[in-house]
Coordinates of C-alpha atoms in Angstrom, one line a residue:
Chain Z
X1 CA 0.2 0.2 0.3
X2 CA 1.8 3.5 -0.9
X3 CA 1.8 5.9 1.7
X4 CA -1.0 8.8 2.1
X5 CA 1.2 11.1 4.3
X6 CA 0.1 12.3 8.0
X7 CA -3.4 13.0 6.8
X8 CA -4.4 9.3 5.4
X9 CA -7.2 9.1 7.4
X10 CA -9.0 11.9 5.9
X11 CA -8.1 10.2 2.7
X12 CA -8.9 6.8 3.1
X13 CA -12.6 7.6 5.0
X14 CA -13.5 10.1 2.2
X15 CA -12.9 6.5 -0.5
X16 CA -15.2 4.3 2.3
X17 CA -17.6 6.7 2.5
X18 CA -17.6 7.1 -1.3
X19 CA -17.4 3.0 -1.6
X20 CA -19.8 2.5 0.8
X21 CA -22.9 4.8 -0.7
X22 CA -22.0 3.8 -4.3
X23 CA -22.0 0.1 -3.0
X24 CA -25.9 0.7 -1.0
X25 CA -27.1 3.1 -4.2
X26 CA -26.3 -0.3 -6.5
X27 CA -27.6 -2.9 -4.7
X28 CA -31.3 -0.8 -3.9
X29 CA -31.0 0.5 -7.8
X30 CA -30.6 -3.5 -8.5
X31 CA -33.3 -5.3 -5.4
X32 CA -35.9 -2.2 -6.2
X33 CA -35.3 -3.4 -10.5
X34 CA -36.0 -6.6 -9.0
X35 CA -38.8 -6.7 -6.9
X36 CA -40.8 -4.1 -8.9
X37 CA -40.4 -6.8 -11.7
X38 CA -41.6 -9.6 -9.9
X39 CA -44.7 -8.0 -8.9
X40 CA -45.4 -7.1 -12.7
X41 CA -45.3 -10.8 -13.5
X42 CA -47.6 -11.7 -10.5
X43 CA -50.1 -9.3 -11.1
X44 CA -50.0 -9.8 -15.1
X45 CA -50.9 -13.2 -14.5
X46 CA -53.5 -12.9 -12.8
X47 CA -55.2 -10.1 -15.3
X48 CA -57.1 -11.3 -17.3
X49 CA -57.2 -8.8 -19.9
X50 CA -53.5 -8.9 -20.2
X51 CA -54.5 -12.0 -21.9
X52 CA -54.2 -11.9 -25.7
X53 CA -57.0 -12.4 -27.6
X54 CA -55.9 -15.9 -28.9
X55 CA -55.0 -17.7 -25.7
X56 CA -57.9 -15.9 -24.0
X57 CA -60.8 -17.3 -26.9
Chain T
X1 CA -49.3 -0.9 -34.9
X2 CA -48.2 -1.7 -38.3
X3 CA -44.8 -1.9 -39.2
X4 CA -45.3 1.0 -41.3
X5 CA -46.2 3.2 -39.1
X6 CA -43.7 2.5 -36.9
X7 CA -40.7 3.6 -39.1
X8 CA -42.4 6.4 -39.7
X9 CA -42.3 7.6 -36.5
X10 CA -39.0 9.9 -35.3
X11 CA -37.6 8.4 -32.5
X12 CA -38.8 11.4 -30.1
X13 CA -42.6 9.4 -30.8
X14 CA -40.5 6.4 -30.2
X15 CA -38.5 7.4 -27.3
X16 CA -42.2 8.7 -25.5
X17 CA -43.9 5.3 -25.7
X18 CA -42.6 3.6 -22.4
X19 CA -42.7 0.2 -23.3
X20 CA -40.0 1.1 -26.5
X21 CA -38.2 3.3 -24.5
X22 CA -37.5 0.4 -22.4
X23 CA -37.5 -1.9 -25.1
X24 CA -34.6 0.1 -27.1
X25 CA -32.3 0.8 -23.4
X26 CA -32.1 -2.1 -22.7
X27 CA -29.9 -3.2 -24.2
X28 CA -27.3 -0.3 -23.9
X29 CA -27.6 -1.3 -19.8
X30 CA -24.5 -3.9 -19.7
X31 CA -22.4 -2.2 -22.2
X32 CA -23.2 0.8 -20.1
X33 CA -21.7 -0.9 -16.6
X34 CA -18.9 -2.6 -18.3
X35 CA -17.9 0.6 -19.2
X36 CA -18.3 2.3 -15.9
X37 CA -16.6 -0.4 -14.2
X38 CA -13.6 0.0 -16.1
X39 CA -13.5 3.8 -15.7
X40 CA -13.2 3.4 -12.1
X41 CA -10.7 0.6 -11.9
X42 CA -7.9 2.3 -14.6
X43 CA -9.0 5.9 -12.6
X44 CA -8.5 4.7 -9.0
X45 CA -5.1 3.2 -10.3
X46 CA -4.1 6.3 -11.3
X47 CA -6.0 8.1 -8.1
X48 CA -3.2 6.0 -5.6
X49 CA -0.7 4.3 -7.9
X50 CA -0.1 6.8 -10.4
X51 CA -1.0 10.6 -9.2
X52 CA 2.4 12.8 -7.2
X53 CA 1.4 14.2 -4.5
X54 CA 0.1 18.2 -4.7
X55 CA 3.0 20.5 -4.3
X56 CA 1.2 22.5 -1.3
X57 CA -2.0 19.9 -0.1
X58 CA 0.3 17.4 -0.8
X59 CA -1.4 13.2 -0.5
X60 CA -5.1 15.5 0.0
X61 CA -5.3 15.9 -3.6
X62 CA -6.5 12.2 -3.7
X63 CA -9.7 12.7 -2.0
X64 CA -10.2 15.4 -4.8
X65 CA -10.8 12.4 -7.5
X66 CA -13.9 11.9 -5.4
X67 CA -14.9 15.2 -4.3
X68 CA -14.9 17.0 -8.0
X69 CA -17.2 14.2 -9.9
X70 CA -19.7 14.7 -7.3
X71 CA -19.7 17.6 -7.0
X72 CA -20.2 18.1 -10.5
X73 CA -22.7 15.2 -10.4
X74 CA -25.3 17.4 -8.4
X75 CA -25.2 19.9 -10.3
X76 CA -25.6 18.3 -13.3
X77 CA -28.3 15.9 -12.5
X78 CA -29.9 18.8 -11.3
X79 CA -30.3 20.2 -14.6
X80 CA -31.3 16.7 -15.9
X81 CA -34.4 17.3 -13.9
X82 CA -35.2 20.7 -15.2
X83 CA -35.2 19.8 -18.3
X84 CA -37.9 16.9 -17.5
X85 CA -38.9 19.1 -15.4
X86 CA -39.8 21.7 -18.9
X87 CA -40.5 18.1 -21.0
X88 CA -43.2 17.8 -18.1
X89 CA -44.7 21.3 -18.5
X90 CA -44.0 22.1 -21.5
X91 CA -44.2 18.9 -24.1
X92 CA -46.1 16.7 -21.6
X93 CA -43.2 14.7 -22.4
X94 CA -45.0 11.1 -20.8
X95 CA -41.0 10.1 -19.9
X96 CA -39.9 14.0 -18.2
X97 CA -41.7 12.7 -15.5
X98 CA -39.9 9.6 -15.2
X99 CA -37.0 10.7 -15.5
X100 CA -37.3 13.9 -13.0
X101 CA -38.2 10.8 -10.5
X102 CA -35.3 8.7 -11.4
X103 CA -32.5 11.1 -11.1
X104 CA -33.4 13.1 -8.3
X105 CA -32.3 10.5 -5.2
X106 CA -28.7 10.1 -7.5
X107 CA -28.0 13.9 -7.3
X108 CA -29.3 13.9 -3.4
X109 CA -26.5 11.2 -3.2
X110 CA -24.1 13.1 -5.1
X111 CA -25.0 15.9 -3.6
X112 CA -24.0 14.5 -0.3
X113 CA -20.9 12.9 -1.1
X114 CA -19.7 16.1 -2.8
X115 CA -19.7 18.5 0.6
X116 CA -18.9 14.6 2.7
X117 CA -15.3 14.1 0.7
X118 CA -15.6 18.1 0.7
X119 CA -15.5 18.9 4.6
X120 CA -12.7 15.5 4.8
X121 CA -10.7 17.7 2.4
X122 CA -11.7 20.8 3.7
X123 CA -9.9 19.3 7.6
X124 CA -6.6 19.5 6.5
X125 CA -6.3 21.9 3.8
X126 CA -8.4 24.8 5.4
X127 CA -8.3 23.2 9.3
X128 CA -11.7 23.0 9.5
X129 CA -14.6 20.1 8.0
X130 CA -16.9 23.5 7.0
X131 CA -17.4 26.8 6.9
X132 CA -21.1 29.3 5.9
X133 CA -19.4 30.3 2.8
X134 CA -21.4 30.7 -0.5
X135 CA -20.0 27.5 -2.2
X136 CA -20.4 25.3 0.7
X137 CA -24.0 27.0 1.8
X138 CA -25.4 26.7 -1.9
X139 CA -24.8 23.3 -1.9
X140 CA -26.0 23.0 1.5
X141 CA -29.2 24.2 -0.1
X142 CA -28.9 22.3 -3.2
X143 CA -28.9 18.9 -0.8
X144 CA -32.1 20.5 1.1
X145 CA -33.9 21.4 -2.1
X146 CA -32.9 17.5 -3.4
X147 CA -34.7 16.0 0.3
X148 CA -37.9 18.2 -0.6
X149 CA -38.2 16.7 -3.8
X150 CA -38.6 13.6 -2.5
X151 CA -41.0 14.7 -0.1
X152 CA -43.0 16.0 -2.0
X153 CA -42.5 12.9 -4.6
X154 CA -44.1 11.2 -2.1
X155 CA -46.9 13.3 -0.7
X156 CA -48.9 13.0 -3.6
X157 CA -50.2 9.6 -4.7
X158 CA -51.6 10.6 -8.1
X159 CA -48.7 11.0 -9.6
X160 CA -49.2 12.8 -12.8
X161 CA -50.4 15.6 -10.8
X162 CA -47.3 15.2 -8.5
X163 CA -45.5 15.1 -11.4
X164 CA -46.3 19.4 -12.3
X165 CA -46.2 20.3 -8.5
X166 CA -42.4 18.8 -8.5
X167 CA -41.6 20.3 -11.6
X168 CA -42.6 24.2 -10.5
X169 CA -40.6 23.9 -7.7
X170 CA -37.4 22.0 -9.8
X171 CA -37.8 25.2 -12.2
X172 CA -38.1 28.0 -9.0
X173 CA -34.9 25.3 -7.3
X174 CA -33.0 25.5 -10.5
X175 CA -32.1 29.8 -9.1
X176 CA -29.9 27.7 -6.8
X177 CA -27.8 25.8 -10.1
X178 CA -25.6 29.3 -10.7
X179 CA -25.5 30.7 -7.0
X180 CA -23.4 27.7 -6.9
X181 CA -21.3 28.2 -9.0
X182 CA -20.7 32.2 -9.3
X183 CA -20.6 31.8 -5.7
X184 CA -17.1 31.6 -5.8
X185 CA -16.5 34.2 -7.7
X186 CA -19.3 36.6 -5.8
X187 CA -18.7 36.0 -2.4
X188 CA -15.1 35.6 -0.1
X189 CA -14.8 32.2 0.3
X190 CA -12.0 29.4 1.4
X191 CA -13.3 27.4 -1.9
X192 CA -11.0 27.8 -4.0
X193 CA -12.3 29.2 -8.1
X194 CA -13.1 27.1 -10.8
X195 CA -9.8 25.7 -12.0
X196 CA -10.8 22.4 -13.9
X197 CA -12.8 24.0 -16.7
X198 CA -11.3 27.4 -17.4
X199 CA -10.9 29.3 -20.1
X200 CA -7.3 28.2 -21.6
X201 CA -7.4 24.6 -19.8
X202 CA -7.2 23.1 -16.8
X203 CA -4.5 24.7 -14.5
X204 CA -3.1 21.4 -12.9
X205 CA -0.7 18.8 -14.4
X206 CA -0.9 16.5 -17.1
X207 CA -0.3 13.5 -14.0
X208 CA -3.6 14.9 -11.9
X209 CA -5.9 15.9 -15.5
X210 CA -5.7 12.2 -15.7
X211 CA -7.4 10.8 -12.8
X212 CA -9.6 13.6 -12.1
X213 CA -11.7 13.1 -15.8
X214 CA -11.0 9.2 -15.2
X215 CA -12.9 9.6 -12.2
X216 CA -14.8 11.6 -13.5
X217 CA -16.1 9.9 -16.3
X218 CA -16.7 7.1 -13.9
X219 CA -19.1 8.9 -12.2
X220 CA -21.2 10.2 -15.0
X221 CA -21.1 7.0 -16.6
X222 CA -22.6 5.9 -13.1
X223 CA -25.5 8.3 -13.1
X224 CA -26.4 7.4 -16.5
X225 CA -26.5 3.6 -15.8
X226 CA -28.5 3.8 -12.3
X227 CA -30.5 6.4 -14.1
X228 CA -31.9 4.8 -16.8
X229 CA -31.8 1.4 -14.3
X230 CA -34.2 3.5 -11.9
X231 CA -36.4 4.7 -15.1
X232 CA -37.3 1.6 -16.1
X233 CA -37.9 0.3 -12.9
X234 CA -40.1 3.3 -13.2
X235 CA -41.8 2.7 -15.6
X236 CA -42.8 -0.8 -14.8
X237 CA -43.8 0.0 -10.6
X238 CA -46.8 2.7 -13.0
X239 CA -47.4 -0.5 -14.9
X240 CA -48.0 -1.7 -11.3
X241 CA -49.9 1.2 -9.9
X242 CA -52.9 1.1 -12.8
X243 CA -53.0 -2.9 -12.7
X244 CA -53.8 -2.4 -9.2
X245 CA -56.2 -0.6 -9.9
X246 CA -58.0 -1.9 -12.0
X247 CA -58.3 -5.2 -10.2
X248 CA -59.4 -2.8 -7.4
X249 CA -62.3 -1.4 -9.1
X250 CA -62.8 -4.7 -11.1
X251 CA -62.9 -6.3 -6.9
X252 CA -65.6 -3.7 -6.6
X253 CA -69.5 -4.6 -6.6

């Protein structure tokens, strides 16, 4: 590891804070996307109007 | 709709349809995500293993590689939601308020990170985490504006009505962006004046410019990827709400 000098603690905490936040926002975006897609799939499955005419007939 | 009709539509009309927008932009997500990851890896390598110390600030210059991109995005994202607000109010574009709603939490995050990294850079450089000067105070106001917009979205059940109220609030809040930009010129401040996007080019050596621009593009592409993904989710969420409403109406005798 490179020597970050006498103010290393400020540099390290800045990067740790950014890293945690970026990781969290990516995780939340993916979680929200999957949860919403799952909810939509469930609703479309139980909504009769979503059936195509040939399958509904 | 026939193929002939589809081919006669302009790109503007085609992206106005939420389903077509998702279909068009989904293939872009993975290449953009890979490009973002590569930019971060290369940028961090340059930031920690190739960037020299600054002759005045020493190693704390490395905080600049995360502070400047976040500060840039705090304002860029606001510009995006301002254009989206105009899209909602003026052109009534169906995706404008989706774009606005998806971008706001990201803007709030980047603004909070700009303030956080700025405070950690300020302590060893200026001797203080915080100073109530023009640049820092107006950036804090920007964070409050973002949080206010999020609160406004949540205050309405009807998302289309919320979009118009939020759009007006966003346009009023846009006055803060030139204040942030010119605060370092208008008022006495600890914050340095603009040194990257200035006439005559950046006032720093190439060895510092390279990691700065790599991280700048890494964060910008991160925003684009997250914004696109969040827009897709918001489009699906609205479809969920429509279906829930239809089911509820059908269930009512």
